[in-house]
Tab-separated table of C-alpha atoms in Angstrom:
chain	number	residue	atom	x	y	z
A	25	MET	CA	53.503	52.691	-49.383
A	26	ALA	CA	52.338	56.377	-49.174
A	27	ASN	CA	55.321	58.872	-48.426
A	28	GLY	CA	55.821	62.604	-48.385
A	29	LYS	CA	56.529	62.943	-52.258
A	30	GLU	CA	53.127	61.570	-52.913
A	31	LYS	CA	51.273	64.044	-50.836
A	32	ASN	CA	50.290	67.507	-51.067
A	33	VAL	CA	51.171	69.980	-48.423
A	34	LEU	CA	47.878	69.657	-46.556
A	35	GLN	CA	48.259	66.046	-46.340
A	36	VAL	CA	51.748	66.320	-44.974
A	37	TYR	CA	51.399	69.253	-42.654
A	38	GLY	CA	47.873	69.278	-42.053
A	39	PHE	CA	48.072	68.762	-38.219
A	40	PRO	CA	50.186	71.759	-37.680
A	41	ILE	CA	48.075	73.618	-40.157
A	42	TRP	CA	44.917	72.989	-38.268
A	43	LEU	CA	46.368	73.282	-34.792
A	44	TYR	CA	48.319	76.384	-34.569
A	45	PRO	CA	45.524	78.960	-35.602
A	46	ILE	CA	42.970	76.851	-33.484
A	47	PHE	CA	45.383	77.092	-30.580
A	48	ILE	CA	45.843	80.928	-31.124
A	49	LEU	CA	42.005	81.071	-30.916
A	50	VAL	CA	41.920	78.883	-27.884
A	51	ILE	CA	44.217	81.333	-26.155
A	52	ILE	CA	42.080	84.241	-27.113
A	53	LEU	CA	38.718	82.719	-26.137
A	54	PHE	CA	40.355	81.701	-22.872
A	55	ALA	CA	41.085	85.195	-22.045
A	56	VAL	CA	37.436	86.095	-22.903
A	57	CYS	CA	35.677	83.020	-21.454
A	58	THR	CA	37.609	81.811	-18.204
A	59	GLU	CA	38.719	83.625	-14.925
A	60	TRP	CA	39.973	82.192	-11.537
A	61	ASP	CA	37.585	81.090	-9.164
A	62	PRO	CA	38.017	83.788	-6.371
A	63	GLU	CA	38.214	80.856	-3.761
A	64	PHE	CA	40.728	79.183	-5.806
A	65	GLY	CA	43.073	81.500	-7.608
A	66	GLU	CA	42.878	84.811	-5.870
A	67	ASP	CA	44.637	85.883	-2.635
A	68	THR	CA	42.829	87.758	0.110
A	69	VAL	CA	45.022	90.796	1.058
A	70	THR	CA	44.196	93.209	3.529
A	71	THR	CA	46.025	96.603	4.114
A	72	VAL	CA	47.432	97.555	7.514
A	73	GLY	CA	49.073	100.903	7.554
A	74	SER	CA	51.705	100.572	4.637
A	75	ASN	CA	51.792	96.686	5.071
A	76	HIS	CA	49.976	94.416	2.821
A	77	ILE	CA	48.909	91.209	4.647
A	78	ARG	CA	48.056	87.889	2.817
A	79	LYS	CA	45.417	85.867	4.524
A	80	ALA	CA	45.756	82.013	3.830
A	81	VAL	CA	42.413	80.632	2.327
A	82	GLU	CA	41.244	77.512	4.000
A	83	ASN	CA	41.352	74.258	2.371
A	84	ASN	CA	38.346	73.075	0.675
A	85	TRP	CA	36.904	71.519	-2.666
A	86	LYS	CA	37.298	74.519	-4.718
A	87	SER	CA	40.520	75.758	-3.163
A	88	GLY	CA	42.733	73.028	-2.175
A	89	ASN	CA	43.721	69.438	-2.093
A	90	VAL	CA	40.520	67.976	-0.800
A	91	GLY	CA	39.293	67.275	-4.419
A	92	TYR	CA	42.668	66.900	-6.087
A	93	ALA	CA	43.030	63.302	-5.339
A	94	MET	CA	39.576	62.433	-6.926
A	95	TYR	CA	40.698	64.667	-9.880
A	96	MET	CA	43.779	62.866	-10.447
A	97	ASP	CA	41.760	59.488	-10.215
A	98	ALA	CA	39.559	60.950	-13.061
A	99	ALA	CA	42.498	62.382	-14.902
A	100	ALA	CA	44.537	58.960	-14.772
A	101	MET	CA	41.512	57.186	-16.324
A	102	CYS	CA	41.716	59.652	-19.396
A	103	VAL	CA	45.408	59.538	-19.876
A	104	MET	CA	46.648	56.304	-18.703
A	105	GLY	CA	43.365	54.213	-18.671
A	106	PHE	CA	42.243	54.941	-22.118
A	107	GLY	CA	45.252	55.434	-23.424
A	108	PHE	CA	46.800	52.015	-22.814
A	109	LEU	CA	43.370	50.517	-23.635
A	110	TYR	CA	43.897	51.800	-27.187
A	111	THR	CA	47.066	50.085	-27.628
A	112	PHE	CA	45.487	46.865	-28.589
A	113	SER	CA	46.093	47.156	-32.503
A	114	LYS	CA	49.566	45.614	-33.507
A	115	TYR	CA	50.181	48.448	-36.229
A	116	TYR	CA	48.451	51.303	-34.590
A	117	VAL	CA	49.728	51.300	-31.003
A	118	TRP	CA	51.504	54.660	-31.131
A	119	GLY	CA	48.534	56.031	-32.867
A	120	GLY	CA	46.077	54.818	-30.114
A	121	VAL	CA	48.075	55.886	-27.126
A	122	GLY	CA	49.462	59.064	-28.713
A	123	MET	CA	46.172	60.591	-30.055
A	124	ASN	CA	44.460	59.749	-26.784
A	125	PHE	CA	46.997	61.830	-24.915
A	126	PHE	CA	46.733	64.736	-27.458
A	127	ILE	CA	42.795	64.681	-27.224
A	128	THR	CA	43.080	64.637	-23.378
A	129	GLY	CA	45.458	67.687	-23.268
A	130	PHE	CA	43.303	69.719	-25.978
A	131	CYS	CA	39.986	68.999	-24.603
A	132	PHE	CA	41.093	69.905	-21.032
A	133	LEU	CA	41.500	73.463	-22.104
A	134	TRP	CA	38.838	73.773	-24.896
A	135	VAL	CA	35.984	72.448	-22.533
A	136	ASN	CA	36.237	75.397	-20.504
A	137	VAL	CA	35.529	77.614	-23.466
A	138	ALA	CA	32.630	75.339	-24.520
A	139	LYS	CA	31.116	75.708	-21.061
A	140	ALA	CA	30.768	79.565	-21.186
A	141	PHE	CA	29.208	79.553	-24.462
A	142	VAL	CA	26.668	76.731	-23.909
A	143	ASN	CA	25.800	78.153	-20.439
A	144	ALA	CA	25.291	81.440	-22.150
A	145	ILE	CA	22.856	79.750	-24.583
A	146	PHE	CA	20.902	77.923	-21.904
A	147	GLU	CA	21.203	81.025	-19.229
A	148	GLY	CA	20.551	83.764	-21.785
A	149	GLU	CA	23.681	85.684	-20.439
A	150	PHE	CA	27.329	85.201	-20.848
A	151	GLU	CA	29.315	84.278	-17.772
A	152	LYS	CA	33.061	83.413	-17.765
A	153	THR	CA	33.890	79.839	-16.641
A	154	LYS	CA	35.358	80.013	-13.176
A	155	ILE	CA	38.635	77.710	-13.072
A	156	ASN	CA	38.660	75.525	-9.873
A	157	LEU	CA	39.232	71.731	-9.379
A	158	GLY	CA	35.481	71.268	-9.670
A	159	GLU	CA	35.436	72.349	-13.088
A	160	MET	CA	38.694	70.386	-13.758
A	161	VAL	CA	36.751	67.214	-12.968
A	162	SER	CA	33.788	68.143	-14.916
A	163	GLY	CA	36.385	68.716	-17.764
A	164	CYS	CA	37.376	65.045	-17.304
A	165	TYR	CA	33.873	63.992	-17.870
A	166	ILE	CA	33.510	65.709	-20.965
A	167	THR	CA	36.980	64.680	-22.311
A	168	ALA	CA	36.134	61.140	-21.445
A	169	ALA	CA	33.103	61.248	-23.800
A	170	VAL	CA	35.605	62.440	-26.613
A	171	LEU	CA	37.984	59.629	-25.760
A	172	ILE	CA	35.230	57.018	-25.885
A	173	SER	CA	34.159	58.374	-29.234
A	174	PHE	CA	37.688	58.239	-30.512
A	175	GLY	CA	37.454	54.371	-30.123
A	176	ALA	CA	34.602	54.124	-32.596
A	177	PHE	CA	36.856	55.885	-35.479
A	178	TYR	CA	40.088	54.634	-33.978
A	179	GLY	CA	42.722	54.209	-36.689
A	180	PHE	CA	41.168	55.599	-39.668
A	181	THR	CA	40.930	59.339	-38.881
A	182	SER	CA	43.928	61.980	-39.555
A	183	PRO	CA	44.985	64.140	-36.539
A	184	ALA	CA	43.136	67.183	-38.315
A	185	GLN	CA	39.965	65.253	-38.330
A	186	ILE	CA	40.359	64.293	-34.709
A	187	ILE	CA	40.946	68.099	-33.910
A	188	LEU	CA	37.608	68.848	-35.619
A	189	VAL	CA	35.707	66.155	-33.289
A	190	CYS	CA	37.547	67.735	-30.186
A	191	ILE	CA	36.068	71.090	-31.117
A	192	ILE	CA	32.424	70.057	-31.832
A	193	GLU	CA	31.821	67.212	-29.380
A	194	PRO	CA	32.169	69.013	-26.208
A	195	PHE	CA	29.673	71.599	-27.372
A	196	MET	CA	27.299	68.952	-28.224
A	197	MET	CA	27.636	66.992	-24.977
A	198	LEU	CA	27.261	70.148	-22.923
A	199	ILE	CA	23.845	70.847	-25.017
A	200	ASN	CA	22.736	67.388	-24.387
A	201	GLU	CA	23.716	67.459	-20.640
A	202	HIS	CA	21.698	70.775	-20.170
A	203	VAL	CA	18.630	69.127	-21.951
A	204	VAL	CA	18.758	66.100	-19.885
A	205	LEU	CA	19.549	67.474	-16.507
A	206	ASP	CA	17.839	70.931	-16.680
A	207	TYR	CA	14.802	70.545	-19.043
A	208	ILE	CA	13.976	66.791	-18.718
A	209	HIS	CA	15.120	66.904	-15.091
A	210	VAL	CA	16.919	63.358	-15.077
A	211	LYS	CA	20.231	63.331	-13.017
A	212	ASP	CA	23.112	61.259	-14.173
A	213	ALA	CA	25.666	60.812	-11.411
A	214	GLY	CA	28.184	58.661	-12.982
A	215	GLY	CA	27.346	59.678	-16.582
A	216	SER	CA	25.829	56.457	-17.843
A	217	LEU	CA	23.894	58.531	-20.370
A	218	VAL	CA	25.423	61.877	-20.772
A	219	VAL	CA	29.140	60.535	-20.808
A	220	HIS	CA	29.273	56.782	-21.997
A	221	CYS	CA	26.251	56.471	-24.133
A	222	PHE	CA	26.566	59.913	-25.619
A	223	GLY	CA	30.365	59.299	-26.530
A	224	ALA	CA	29.887	55.980	-27.881
A	225	TYR	CA	27.046	56.795	-30.408
A	226	PHE	CA	28.635	60.096	-31.221
A	227	GLY	CA	31.711	58.361	-32.361
A	228	ILE	CA	29.690	55.777	-34.319
A	229	GLY	CA	27.866	58.631	-36.039
A	230	VAL	CA	31.177	60.185	-36.967
A	231	ALA	CA	32.344	56.857	-38.582
A	232	PHE	CA	28.957	56.696	-40.537
A	233	GLY	CA	29.267	60.406	-41.598
A	234	MET	CA	32.693	59.545	-42.894
A	235	TRP	CA	31.234	56.691	-44.764
A	236	VAL	CA	33.977	54.432	-43.589
A	237	LYS	CA	32.649	50.704	-43.535
A	238	ALA	CA	33.836	47.926	-41.405
A	239	ARG	CA	35.030	46.083	-44.666
A	240	ASP	CA	37.122	49.018	-45.622
A	241	LEU	CA	39.556	48.466	-42.831
A	242	PRO	CA	42.234	46.061	-44.089
A	243	GLU	CA	41.794	42.835	-42.186
A	244	ALA	CA	45.578	42.360	-42.109
A	245	HIS	CA	45.840	45.630	-40.215
A	246	ARG	CA	43.376	44.688	-37.537
A	247	THR	CA	45.376	42.077	-35.831
A	248	THR	CA	46.666	42.345	-32.300
A	249	THR	CA	49.780	40.739	-30.704
A	250	TYR	CA	50.280	39.158	-27.405
A	251	PHE	CA	52.060	42.138	-26.267
A	252	SER	CA	49.987	44.728	-27.600
A	253	ASP	CA	46.918	43.036	-25.944
A	254	MET	CA	49.099	43.076	-22.700
A	255	GLY	CA	49.400	46.905	-23.088
A	256	ALA	CA	45.851	47.267	-23.398
A	257	MET	CA	45.202	45.135	-20.375
A	258	ILE	CA	47.273	47.655	-18.257
A	259	GLY	CA	44.778	50.206	-19.298
A	260	THR	CA	41.864	47.977	-18.176
A	261	VAL	CA	43.446	47.618	-14.819
A	262	VAL	CA	43.933	51.387	-14.489
A	263	LEU	CA	40.211	52.013	-15.482
A	264	TRP	CA	39.143	49.395	-13.122
A	265	MET	CA	40.922	50.714	-9.996
A	266	PHE	CA	39.878	54.434	-10.534
A	267	TRP	CA	36.104	53.947	-11.888
A	268	PRO	CA	34.784	54.523	-8.380
A	269	SER	CA	36.529	57.875	-8.279
A	270	PHE	CA	35.222	58.712	-11.552
A	271	ASN	CA	31.589	58.194	-10.602
A	272	GLY	CA	31.789	59.883	-7.360
A	273	ALA	CA	34.459	62.815	-7.847
A	274	THR	CA	32.007	65.835	-8.283
A	275	PHE	CA	29.978	64.893	-5.061
A	276	TYR	CA	32.100	66.780	-2.485
A	277	ASN	CA	29.396	68.377	-0.812
A	278	ASP	CA	27.849	64.943	0.527
A	279	VAL	CA	30.437	62.631	1.977
A	280	THR	CA	27.594	60.183	2.822
A	281	LEU	CA	26.467	60.249	-0.621
A	282	GLN	CA	30.036	60.182	-2.277
A	283	GLY	CA	30.733	57.066	-0.227
A	284	ARG	CA	27.576	55.346	-1.279
A	285	ILE	CA	28.678	56.009	-5.069
A	286	VAL	CA	32.055	54.753	-4.403
A	287	MET	CA	30.808	51.456	-2.720
A	288	ASN	CA	27.882	50.905	-5.269
A	289	THR	CA	30.607	51.263	-8.320
A	290	TYR	CA	32.898	49.116	-6.414
A	291	LEU	CA	30.553	46.291	-5.965
A	292	ALA	CA	29.227	46.568	-9.628
A	293	ILE	CA	32.489	46.677	-11.280
A	294	CYS	CA	33.778	43.561	-9.255
A	295	ALA	CA	30.552	41.700	-10.271
A	296	SER	CA	31.274	42.636	-13.952
A	297	CYS	CA	34.844	41.560	-13.636
A	298	ALA	CA	33.685	38.030	-12.362
A	299	THR	CA	30.974	37.475	-14.958
A	300	ALA	CA	32.843	38.687	-17.855
A	301	PHE	CA	35.488	36.067	-17.404
A	302	ALA	CA	32.945	33.259	-17.362
A	303	THR	CA	30.889	34.446	-20.081
A	304	SER	CA	34.015	35.067	-22.336
A	305	THR	CA	34.866	31.302	-21.628
A	306	LEU	CA	31.321	30.115	-22.255
A	307	ALA	CA	31.306	32.164	-25.548
A	308	ASN	CA	34.469	31.149	-26.861
A	309	LYS	CA	34.046	27.285	-26.407
A	310	GLY	CA	36.183	26.903	-23.172
A	311	LYS	CA	38.774	29.601	-23.750
A	312	MET	CA	38.929	33.238	-22.775
A	313	GLU	CA	39.069	35.960	-25.503
A	314	MET	CA	41.478	39.007	-24.427
A	315	LEU	CA	39.312	41.651	-26.046
A	316	GLU	CA	36.395	40.720	-24.256
A	317	ILE	CA	38.292	40.689	-20.926
A	318	GLN	CA	39.774	44.063	-21.642
A	319	ASN	CA	36.407	45.817	-22.017
A	320	ALA	CA	33.483	43.685	-20.404
A	321	THR	CA	35.278	43.754	-17.035
A	322	LEU	CA	34.494	47.400	-16.972
A	323	ALA	CA	30.832	47.346	-17.757
A	324	GLY	CA	29.869	47.270	-14.086
A	325	GLY	CA	31.194	50.944	-13.708
A	326	VAL	CA	29.065	51.921	-16.739
A	327	ILE	CA	25.798	50.506	-16.077
A	328	ILE	CA	25.789	51.485	-12.384
A	329	GLY	CA	26.627	55.191	-13.244
A	330	MET	CA	23.005	56.702	-13.060
A	331	ILE	CA	21.818	54.440	-10.203
A	332	CYS	CA	24.869	54.533	-8.225
A	333	PRO	CA	23.658	57.336	-5.585
A	334	TYR	CA	20.532	55.645	-4.881
A	335	ALA	CA	20.253	53.877	-1.683
A	336	ILE	CA	20.003	50.255	-3.157
A	337	GLU	CA	20.762	47.185	-1.391
A	338	PRO	CA	24.470	45.731	-1.997
A	339	TRP	CA	22.963	42.865	-3.658
A	340	THR	CA	21.285	44.967	-6.299
A	341	ALA	CA	24.697	46.695	-7.118
A	342	VAL	CA	26.181	43.242	-7.673
A	343	LEU	CA	23.161	42.022	-9.834
A	344	ILE	CA	23.420	45.130	-12.050
A	345	GLY	CA	27.105	45.004	-12.486
A	346	GLY	CA	27.073	41.427	-13.266
A	347	LEU	CA	24.396	41.673	-15.799
A	348	GLY	CA	26.560	44.440	-17.252
A	349	GLY	CA	29.547	42.199	-17.627
A	350	ILE	CA	27.509	39.363	-19.278
A	351	ILE	CA	25.880	41.658	-21.782
A	352	SER	CA	28.987	43.597	-22.790
A	353	CYS	CA	30.880	40.238	-23.194
A	354	LEU	CA	28.195	38.631	-25.333
A	355	GLY	CA	27.915	41.975	-27.296
A	356	TYR	CA	31.704	41.614	-28.201
A	357	SER	CA	31.393	37.994	-29.054
A	358	LYS	CA	28.275	37.989	-30.976
A	359	TYR	CA	26.555	41.301	-31.575
A	360	HIS	CA	29.575	43.224	-32.737
A	361	PRO	CA	30.549	40.885	-35.528
A	362	PHE	CA	26.877	40.826	-36.720
A	363	LEU	CA	26.939	44.689	-36.817
A	364	GLU	CA	30.014	44.722	-38.734
A	365	ASN	CA	28.660	42.531	-41.309
A	366	LEU	CA	25.770	44.795	-41.699
A	367	GLY	CA	28.471	47.601	-42.303
A	368	VAL	CA	28.580	49.400	-38.917
A	369	THR	CA	31.998	50.579	-38.145
A	370	ASP	CA	33.137	50.725	-34.594
A	371	SER	CA	36.985	50.176	-34.406
A	372	ALA	CA	37.061	49.442	-30.704
A	373	ALA	CA	33.565	48.307	-30.301
A	374	VAL	CA	32.777	50.997	-27.871
A	375	GLN	CA	29.175	50.576	-28.184
A	376	MET	CA	29.577	47.036	-26.186
A	377	LEU	CA	31.437	48.538	-23.252
A	378	HIS	CA	29.913	52.171	-23.170
A	379	GLY	CA	26.822	52.610	-25.482
A	380	ILE	CA	24.731	49.548	-24.486
A	381	PRO	CA	25.587	49.392	-20.793
A	382	GLY	CA	25.128	53.252	-20.778
A	383	TRP	CA	21.595	53.073	-21.813
A	384	LEU	CA	20.726	49.989	-19.788
A	385	GLY	CA	22.187	51.767	-16.727
A	386	ALA	CA	19.523	54.612	-17.325
A	387	ILE	CA	16.699	51.963	-17.881
A	388	CYS	CA	17.714	50.513	-14.305
A	389	ALA	CA	17.345	54.181	-12.810
A	390	ALA	CA	14.098	54.336	-14.497
A	391	PHE	CA	12.729	51.265	-12.738
A	392	ALA	CA	14.294	52.457	-9.390
A	393	CYS	CA	11.952	55.475	-9.874
A	394	LEU	CA	8.982	53.072	-9.837
A	395	ALA	CA	9.948	51.799	-6.418
A	396	GLU	CA	8.016	52.760	-3.025
A	397	ASN	CA	8.884	56.393	-1.904
A	398	ASP	CA	9.736	54.954	1.634
A	399	ASN	CA	13.149	54.546	0.285
A	400	TYR	CA	13.783	58.323	-0.218
A	401	MET	CA	16.618	57.639	-2.525
A	402	TYR	CA	14.581	55.903	-5.037
A	403	SER	CA	12.103	58.721	-4.966
A	404	TYR	CA	11.682	61.391	-7.955
A	405	GLU	CA	11.944	64.138	-5.426
A	406	THR	CA	15.705	63.596	-4.615
A	407	GLN	CA	18.291	65.751	-5.895
A	408	TRP	CA	19.462	63.012	-8.234
A	409	THR	CA	16.182	62.694	-9.989
A	410	THR	CA	15.053	66.165	-8.923
A	411	THR	CA	12.029	67.788	-10.793
A	412	ALA	CA	12.495	71.039	-9.065
A	413	ASP	CA	9.133	72.923	-9.066
A	414	HIS	CA	7.787	70.186	-11.378
A	415	PRO	CA	6.149	67.590	-9.306
A	416	ARG	CA	5.766	64.298	-11.038
A	417	LYS	CA	4.297	60.768	-10.107
A	418	LYS	CA	6.702	57.886	-10.335
A	419	VAL	CA	5.316	56.617	-13.729
A	420	GLN	CA	5.802	60.101	-14.978
A	421	GLN	CA	9.483	60.259	-14.066
A	422	PHE	CA	9.950	56.706	-15.387
A	423	GLY	CA	8.681	58.184	-18.837
A	424	TYR	CA	11.017	61.079	-18.480
A	425	VAL	CA	14.156	58.794	-17.966
A	426	ILE	CA	13.171	57.054	-21.065
A	427	LEU	CA	12.843	60.531	-22.814
A	428	ALA	CA	16.370	61.335	-21.709
A	429	ILE	CA	17.561	58.044	-23.432
A	430	VAL	CA	15.955	58.878	-26.582
A	431	CYS	CA	17.166	62.579	-26.682
A	432	THR	CA	20.783	61.421	-26.117
A	433	LEU	CA	20.756	58.862	-28.756
A	434	LEU	CA	19.245	61.323	-31.248
A	435	ILE	CA	21.634	64.221	-30.404
A	436	SER	CA	24.593	61.990	-30.289
A	437	ILE	CA	23.927	60.286	-33.451
A	438	ILE	CA	22.793	63.260	-35.460
A	439	SER	CA	25.429	65.495	-34.394
A	440	GLY	CA	28.089	62.634	-34.784
A	441	VAL	CA	27.005	62.149	-38.403
A	442	ILE	CA	27.090	65.839	-39.316
A	443	THR	CA	30.773	65.903	-37.649
A	444	GLY	CA	31.639	62.877	-39.903
A	445	VAL	CA	30.385	64.586	-43.059
A	446	LEU	CA	32.400	67.671	-42.080
A	447	ALA	CA	35.397	65.773	-41.509
A	448	LYS	CA	35.293	64.420	-45.034
A	449	GLN	CA	35.564	67.681	-46.796
A	450	PRO	CA	38.760	68.453	-48.627
A	451	CYS	CA	40.124	70.724	-45.904
A	452	CYS	CA	40.673	67.897	-43.803
A	453	PRO	CA	43.401	65.471	-44.615
A	454	ARG	CA	42.021	62.042	-44.849
A	455	VAL	CA	43.508	58.493	-44.372
A	456	ASN	CA	43.583	56.118	-47.608
A	457	LYS	CA	41.929	52.821	-46.882
A	458	LYS	CA	45.264	51.063	-47.419
A	459	ASP	CA	46.750	53.140	-44.612
A	460	MET	CA	44.132	52.761	-42.082
A	461	LEU	CA	45.241	51.412	-38.550
A	462	ILE	CA	48.996	52.088	-39.359
A	463	ASP	CA	51.352	54.227	-37.579
A	464	HIS	CA	53.800	55.018	-40.288
A	465	ASP	CA	51.906	57.708	-41.941
A	466	PHE	CA	52.076	59.934	-38.965
A	467	TRP	CA	55.074	58.815	-36.963
A	468	HIS	CA	58.589	58.495	-37.546
A	469	ILE	CA	58.971	54.691	-36.796
A	470	HIS	CA	62.358	52.888	-37.705
A	471	ASP	CA	61.090	49.429	-37.507
A	472	GLU	CA	59.863	48.416	-40.969
A	473	GLY	CA	58.526	45.512	-39.412
A	474	THR	CA	55.817	47.215	-37.923
A	475	ASP	CA	54.376	48.236	-41.533
A	476	PRO	CA	52.205	45.523	-42.888
A	477	ARG	CA	52.384	47.224	-46.410
A	478	LEU	CA	55.960	46.143	-46.599
A	479	LYS	CA	55.875	42.396	-47.208
A	480	SER	CA	58.868	41.180	-45.379
A	481	THR	CA	60.051	37.551	-46.259
A	482	ASN	CA	63.353	37.372	-44.139
A	483	TYR	CA	62.086	35.283	-41.384
A	484	ASP	CA	60.010	32.172	-40.641
A	485	HIS	CA	57.119	32.981	-38.174
A	486	ASN	CA	54.148	31.242	-37.099
A	487	VAL	CA	51.952	33.821	-34.933
A	488	VAL	CA	48.451	33.374	-33.854
A	489	MET	CA	46.897	36.839	-33.322
A	490	SER	CA	43.609	38.034	-31.956
A	491	ASN	CA	41.405	40.160	-34.198
A	492	PRO	CA	39.565	43.153	-32.515
A	493	GLY	CA	37.092	43.449	-35.270
A	494	THR	CA	35.526	40.149	-35.089
A	495	GLY	CA	36.923	38.571	-31.765
A	496	MET	CA	38.056	35.581	-33.871
A	497	LYS	CA	41.662	34.265	-34.420
A	498	VAL	CA	43.801	34.922	-37.259
A	499	MET	CA	46.682	32.823	-38.238
A	500	ASP	CA	49.610	34.911	-40.077
A	501	VAL	CA	51.972	32.434	-41.625
A	502	ALA	CA	55.043	33.935	-43.184
A	503	THR	CA	57.660	31.804	-44.782
A	504	LYS	CA	61.235	32.470	-45.755
A	505	ALA	CA	61.668	33.072	-49.389
């Protein structure tokens, strides 16, 4: 087993060596790039004679609790939902939930700096990010993309490498978002494309750039247990409950539209829950596979994301969500093992929950643009598929949505691969193959039974565990010496 004496200083203390200078830089850049939104963080004070009178600011989205509930739902998805979902691995439980927590906290800060720089690139002038609840919600979306990416390289990246991803990915996601929304003129209400699809393929790109093959991950380390799967299922339930808020949180200025988004998401994610259970039973010869249930039940919230503001009929939302559950479940059961045999690394199979349902959701929106214009929410003229000052025919808008898909895939994969190559450099501590998907190298854990590198023969046990890499069952039998 690797220990501190066998490592150099960078390997042992790489996390603080990377983090402290970067954190100092964040503080400096925060001072340069951010300021309070006047409607949120500044008092209105009038002077009457020698008295200074403070005027109360009325409660609205930017300044008060109107948007805080929706923000908390989105933040809970990031911290609790993804956090618990990433506890499925038997030997990487602390790493999954702990690094998820770190990514959330760091990215919530860093995204405000990234916004100022990216906006300056596209707007041609520098303007500070105005801190308010709206910016906090958009920060949740950007952070969610990084958390999705984390699932692709889950278990074989060091904390220092994760910091590198946290620095680069928000910039690239914001650049892609500007290209899709402001240049191609395709809107993505729930982030099917710019959040879920981008995050999934950026993470897969990072794994490819690091040149970690699926077969490099020790098979014995990829097992789950009855209880680690139960923890992951808690994450699934949290995500499932709050997904409608995630899709609709930013639409504070249109109560009708926000209500439609919430209801369409609710219908779609209920449908994916139902079809995922049935499809898992069908795909696994009469028994459900927990990995598929943990993830495919959520696919409706992803696939409905771009089309959820449209005035579609309720049955349409149910149909789209149900298809999302079926496709995602079959992806976990059949397609993911096939990709791993080809060498594609995706530890938590995020492509099956976020990647494929993400671009499929965009395709659904593309076909909706072809619908008759008597339903104004289908029309390309609406604010959600706006072409402001760029009038287009319906077929043209269909093509531009497809172009948005292609651009997102290209930007996410290419930038992910470059990030992965950078993460392989000697300045970044790396995880040895034999230490992948193990907590012990980065956490003080006093239970040696959680380290598979120590072959214990003190007990008889006969445990059936589920393998997150293949969806198959692994029998771990140890006998007393």
